[in-house]
């Protein structure tokens, strides 16, 4: 999942070297924490959150076949 998120996000940002993903996993959920450069946050979120929603949709659909836990993607800086 980390590689999928990186493959989607890195072409969108000006500082791809600062893209970092951490995983927080519990018994029933997985949270992928996406860290980007503060100047790139708007590009990853998009107008009215459209880019972020698209990234989450792709990750959620891919994760449904990958593991049976609830999956979340948080965008942080």
JSON list of C-alpha atoms in Angstrom, two decimals:
[
{"chain": "A", "resi": 1, "resn": "UNK", "atom": "CA", "xyz": [0.00, 0.00, 0.00]},
{"chain": "A", "resi": 2, "resn": "UNK", "atom": "CA", "xyz": [2.85, 2.39, 0.78]},
{"chain": "A", "resi": 3, "resn": "UNK", "atom": "CA", "xyz": [4.23, 2.02, -2.75]},
{"chain": "A", "resi": 4, "resn": "UNK", "atom": "CA", "xyz": [0.79, 2.65, -4.22]},
{"chain": "A", "resi": 5, "resn": "UNK", "atom": "CA", "xyz": [0.33, 5.85, -2.23]},
{"chain": "A", "resi": 6, "resn": "UNK", "atom": "CA", "xyz": [3.84, 7.04, -3.14]},
{"chain": "A", "resi": 7, "resn": "UNK", "atom": "CA", "xyz": [3.25, 6.28, -6.83]},
{"chain": "A", "resi": 8, "resn": "UNK", "atom": "CA", "xyz": [0.10, 8.41, -6.79]},
{"chain": "A", "resi": 9, "resn": "UNK", "atom": "CA", "xyz": [1.36, 11.32, -4.67]},
{"chain": "A", "resi": 10, "resn": "UNK", "atom": "CA", "xyz": [4.98, 11.87, -5.77]},
{"chain": "A", "resi": 11, "resn": "UNK", "atom": "CA", "xyz": [4.15, 13.07, -9.32]},
{"chain": "A", "resi": 12, "resn": "UNK", "atom": "CA", "xyz": [1.73, 15.63, -7.86]},
{"chain": "A", "resi": 13, "resn": "UNK", "atom": "CA", "xyz": [4.14, 17.43, -5.53]},
{"chain": "A", "resi": 14, "resn": "UNK", "atom": "CA", "xyz": [7.08, 19.81, -5.94]},
{"chain": "A", "resi": 15, "resn": "UNK", "atom": "CA", "xyz": [9.12, 18.12, -3.18]},
{"chain": "A", "resi": 16, "resn": "UNK", "atom": "CA", "xyz": [8.80, 14.35, -3.79]},
{"chain": "A", "resi": 17, "resn": "UNK", "atom": "CA", "xyz": [11.81, 13.61, -1.58]},
{"chain": "A", "resi": 18, "resn": "UNK", "atom": "CA", "xyz": [9.84, 14.75, 1.49]},
{"chain": "A", "resi": 19, "resn": "UNK", "atom": "CA", "xyz": [6.91, 12.38, 0.92]},
{"chain": "A", "resi": 20, "resn": "UNK", "atom": "CA", "xyz": [6.82, 9.92, 3.81]},
{"chain": "A", "resi": 21, "resn": "UNK", "atom": "CA", "xyz": [4.25, 7.33, 4.82]},
{"chain": "A", "resi": 22, "resn": "UNK", "atom": "CA", "xyz": [3.87, 5.78, 8.26]},
{"chain": "A", "resi": 23, "resn": "UNK", "atom": "CA", "xyz": [1.59, 2.90, 9.12]},
{"chain": "A", "resi": 24, "resn": "UNK", "atom": "CA", "xyz": [-0.42, 2.63, 12.33]},
{"chain": "A", "resi": 25, "resn": "UNK", "atom": "CA", "xyz": [-2.05, -0.80, 12.55]},
{"chain": "A", "resi": 26, "resn": "UNK", "atom": "CA", "xyz": [-4.52, -2.09, 15.13]},
{"chain": "A", "resi": 27, "resn": "UNK", "atom": "CA", "xyz": [-6.48, -5.33, 15.33]},
{"chain": "A", "resi": 28, "resn": "UNK", "atom": "CA", "xyz": [-9.29, -4.00, 13.14]},
{"chain": "A", "resi": 29, "resn": "UNK", "atom": "CA", "xyz": [-7.91, -0.99, 11.23]},
{"chain": "A", "resi": 30, "resn": "UNK", "atom": "CA", "xyz": [-4.90, 0.33, 9.34]},
{"chain": "A", "resi": 31, "resn": "UNK", "atom": "CA", "xyz": [-4.08, 4.04, 9.16]},
{"chain": "A", "resi": 32, "resn": "UNK", "atom": "CA", "xyz": [-1.63, 5.27, 6.53]},
{"chain": "A", "resi": 33, "resn": "UNK", "atom": "CA", "xyz": [-0.26, 8.65, 7.59]},
{"chain": "A", "resi": 34, "resn": "UNK", "atom": "CA", "xyz": [0.93, 10.64, 4.59]},
{"chain": "A", "resi": 35, "resn": "UNK", "atom": "CA", "xyz": [3.45, 13.38, 5.35]},
{"chain": "A", "resi": 36, "resn": "UNK", "atom": "CA", "xyz": [4.25, 15.96, 2.67]},
{"chain": "A", "resi": 37, "resn": "UNK", "atom": "CA", "xyz": [6.08, 19.29, 2.53]},
{"chain": "A", "resi": 38, "resn": "UNK", "atom": "CA", "xyz": [3.84, 22.11, 3.86]},
{"chain": "A", "resi": 39, "resn": "UNK", "atom": "CA", "xyz": [3.86, 23.81, 0.44]},
{"chain": "A", "resi": 40, "resn": "UNK", "atom": "CA", "xyz": [2.60, 20.61, -1.21]},
{"chain": "A", "resi": 41, "resn": "UNK", "atom": "CA", "xyz": [-0.32, 19.98, 1.11]},
{"chain": "A", "resi": 42, "resn": "UNK", "atom": "CA", "xyz": [-2.74, 21.97, -1.04]},
{"chain": "A", "resi": 43, "resn": "UNK", "atom": "CA", "xyz": [-1.74, 20.01, -4.14]},
{"chain": "A", "resi": 44, "resn": "UNK", "atom": "CA", "xyz": [-2.35, 16.69, -2.41]},
{"chain": "A", "resi": 45, "resn": "UNK", "atom": "CA", "xyz": [-5.70, 17.81, -0.99]},
{"chain": "A", "resi": 46, "resn": "UNK", "atom": "CA", "xyz": [-6.87, 19.58, -4.15]},
{"chain": "A", "resi": 47, "resn": "UNK", "atom": "CA", "xyz": [-9.79, 21.91, -4.66]},
{"chain": "A", "resi": 48, "resn": "UNK", "atom": "CA", "xyz": [-12.60, 20.97, -2.30]},
{"chain": "A", "resi": 49, "resn": "UNK", "atom": "CA", "xyz": [-10.62, 17.83, -1.38]},
{"chain": "A", "resi": 50, "resn": "UNK", "atom": "CA", "xyz": [-11.07, 16.17, -4.75]},
{"chain": "A", "resi": 51, "resn": "UNK", "atom": "CA", "xyz": [-7.49, 14.88, -5.10]},
{"chain": "A", "resi": 52, "resn": "UNK", "atom": "CA", "xyz": [-7.46, 13.56, -1.54]},
{"chain": "A", "resi": 53, "resn": "UNK", "atom": "CA", "xyz": [-10.79, 11.85, -2.10]},
{"chain": "A", "resi": 54, "resn": "UNK", "atom": "CA", "xyz": [-9.52, 10.23, -5.30]},
{"chain": "A", "resi": 55, "resn": "UNK", "atom": "CA", "xyz": [-6.35, 8.98, -3.55]},
{"chain": "A", "resi": 56, "resn": "UNK", "atom": "CA", "xyz": [-8.42, 7.56, -0.70]},
{"chain": "A", "resi": 57, "resn": "UNK", "atom": "CA", "xyz": [-10.83, 5.86, -3.11]},
{"chain": "A", "resi": 58, "resn": "UNK", "atom": "CA", "xyz": [-7.98, 4.11, -4.93]},
{"chain": "A", "resi": 59, "resn": "UNK", "atom": "CA", "xyz": [-6.29, 3.04, -1.70]},
{"chain": "A", "resi": 60, "resn": "UNK", "atom": "CA", "xyz": [-9.53, 1.82, -0.14]},
{"chain": "A", "resi": 61, "resn": "UNK", "atom": "CA", "xyz": [-10.42, -0.30, -3.15]},
{"chain": "A", "resi": 62, "resn": "UNK", "atom": "CA", "xyz": [-6.91, -1.76, -3.39]},
{"chain": "A", "resi": 63, "resn": "UNK", "atom": "CA", "xyz": [-6.80, -2.42, 0.36]},
{"chain": "A", "resi": 64, "resn": "UNK", "atom": "CA", "xyz": [-10.07, -4.33, 0.33]},
{"chain": "A", "resi": 65, "resn": "UNK", "atom": "CA", "xyz": [-8.34, -7.19, -1.47]},
{"chain": "A", "resi": 66, "resn": "UNK", "atom": "CA", "xyz": [-5.06, -6.74, 0.39]},
{"chain": "A", "resi": 67, "resn": "UNK", "atom": "CA", "xyz": [-6.29, -7.08, 3.98]},
{"chain": "A", "resi": 68, "resn": "UNK", "atom": "CA", "xyz": [-9.66, -7.34, 5.65]},
{"chain": "A", "resi": 69, "resn": "UNK", "atom": "CA", "xyz": [-9.22, -4.37, 7.98]},
{"chain": "A", "resi": 70, "resn": "UNK", "atom": "CA", "xyz": [-10.78, -0.92, 7.73]},
{"chain": "A", "resi": 71, "resn": "UNK", "atom": "CA", "xyz": [-8.30, 1.36, 5.97]},
{"chain": "A", "resi": 72, "resn": "UNK", "atom": "CA", "xyz": [-7.76, 5.10, 6.43]},
{"chain": "A", "resi": 73, "resn": "UNK", "atom": "CA", "xyz": [-5.46, 7.64, 4.75]},
{"chain": "A", "resi": 74, "resn": "UNK", "atom": "CA", "xyz": [-4.58, 10.76, 6.75]},
{"chain": "A", "resi": 75, "resn": "UNK", "atom": "CA", "xyz": [-2.74, 13.68, 5.14]},
{"chain": "A", "resi": 76, "resn": "UNK", "atom": "CA", "xyz": [-0.40, 15.42, 7.56]},
{"chain": "A", "resi": 77, "resn": "UNK", "atom": "CA", "xyz": [2.55, 17.79, 7.40]}
]
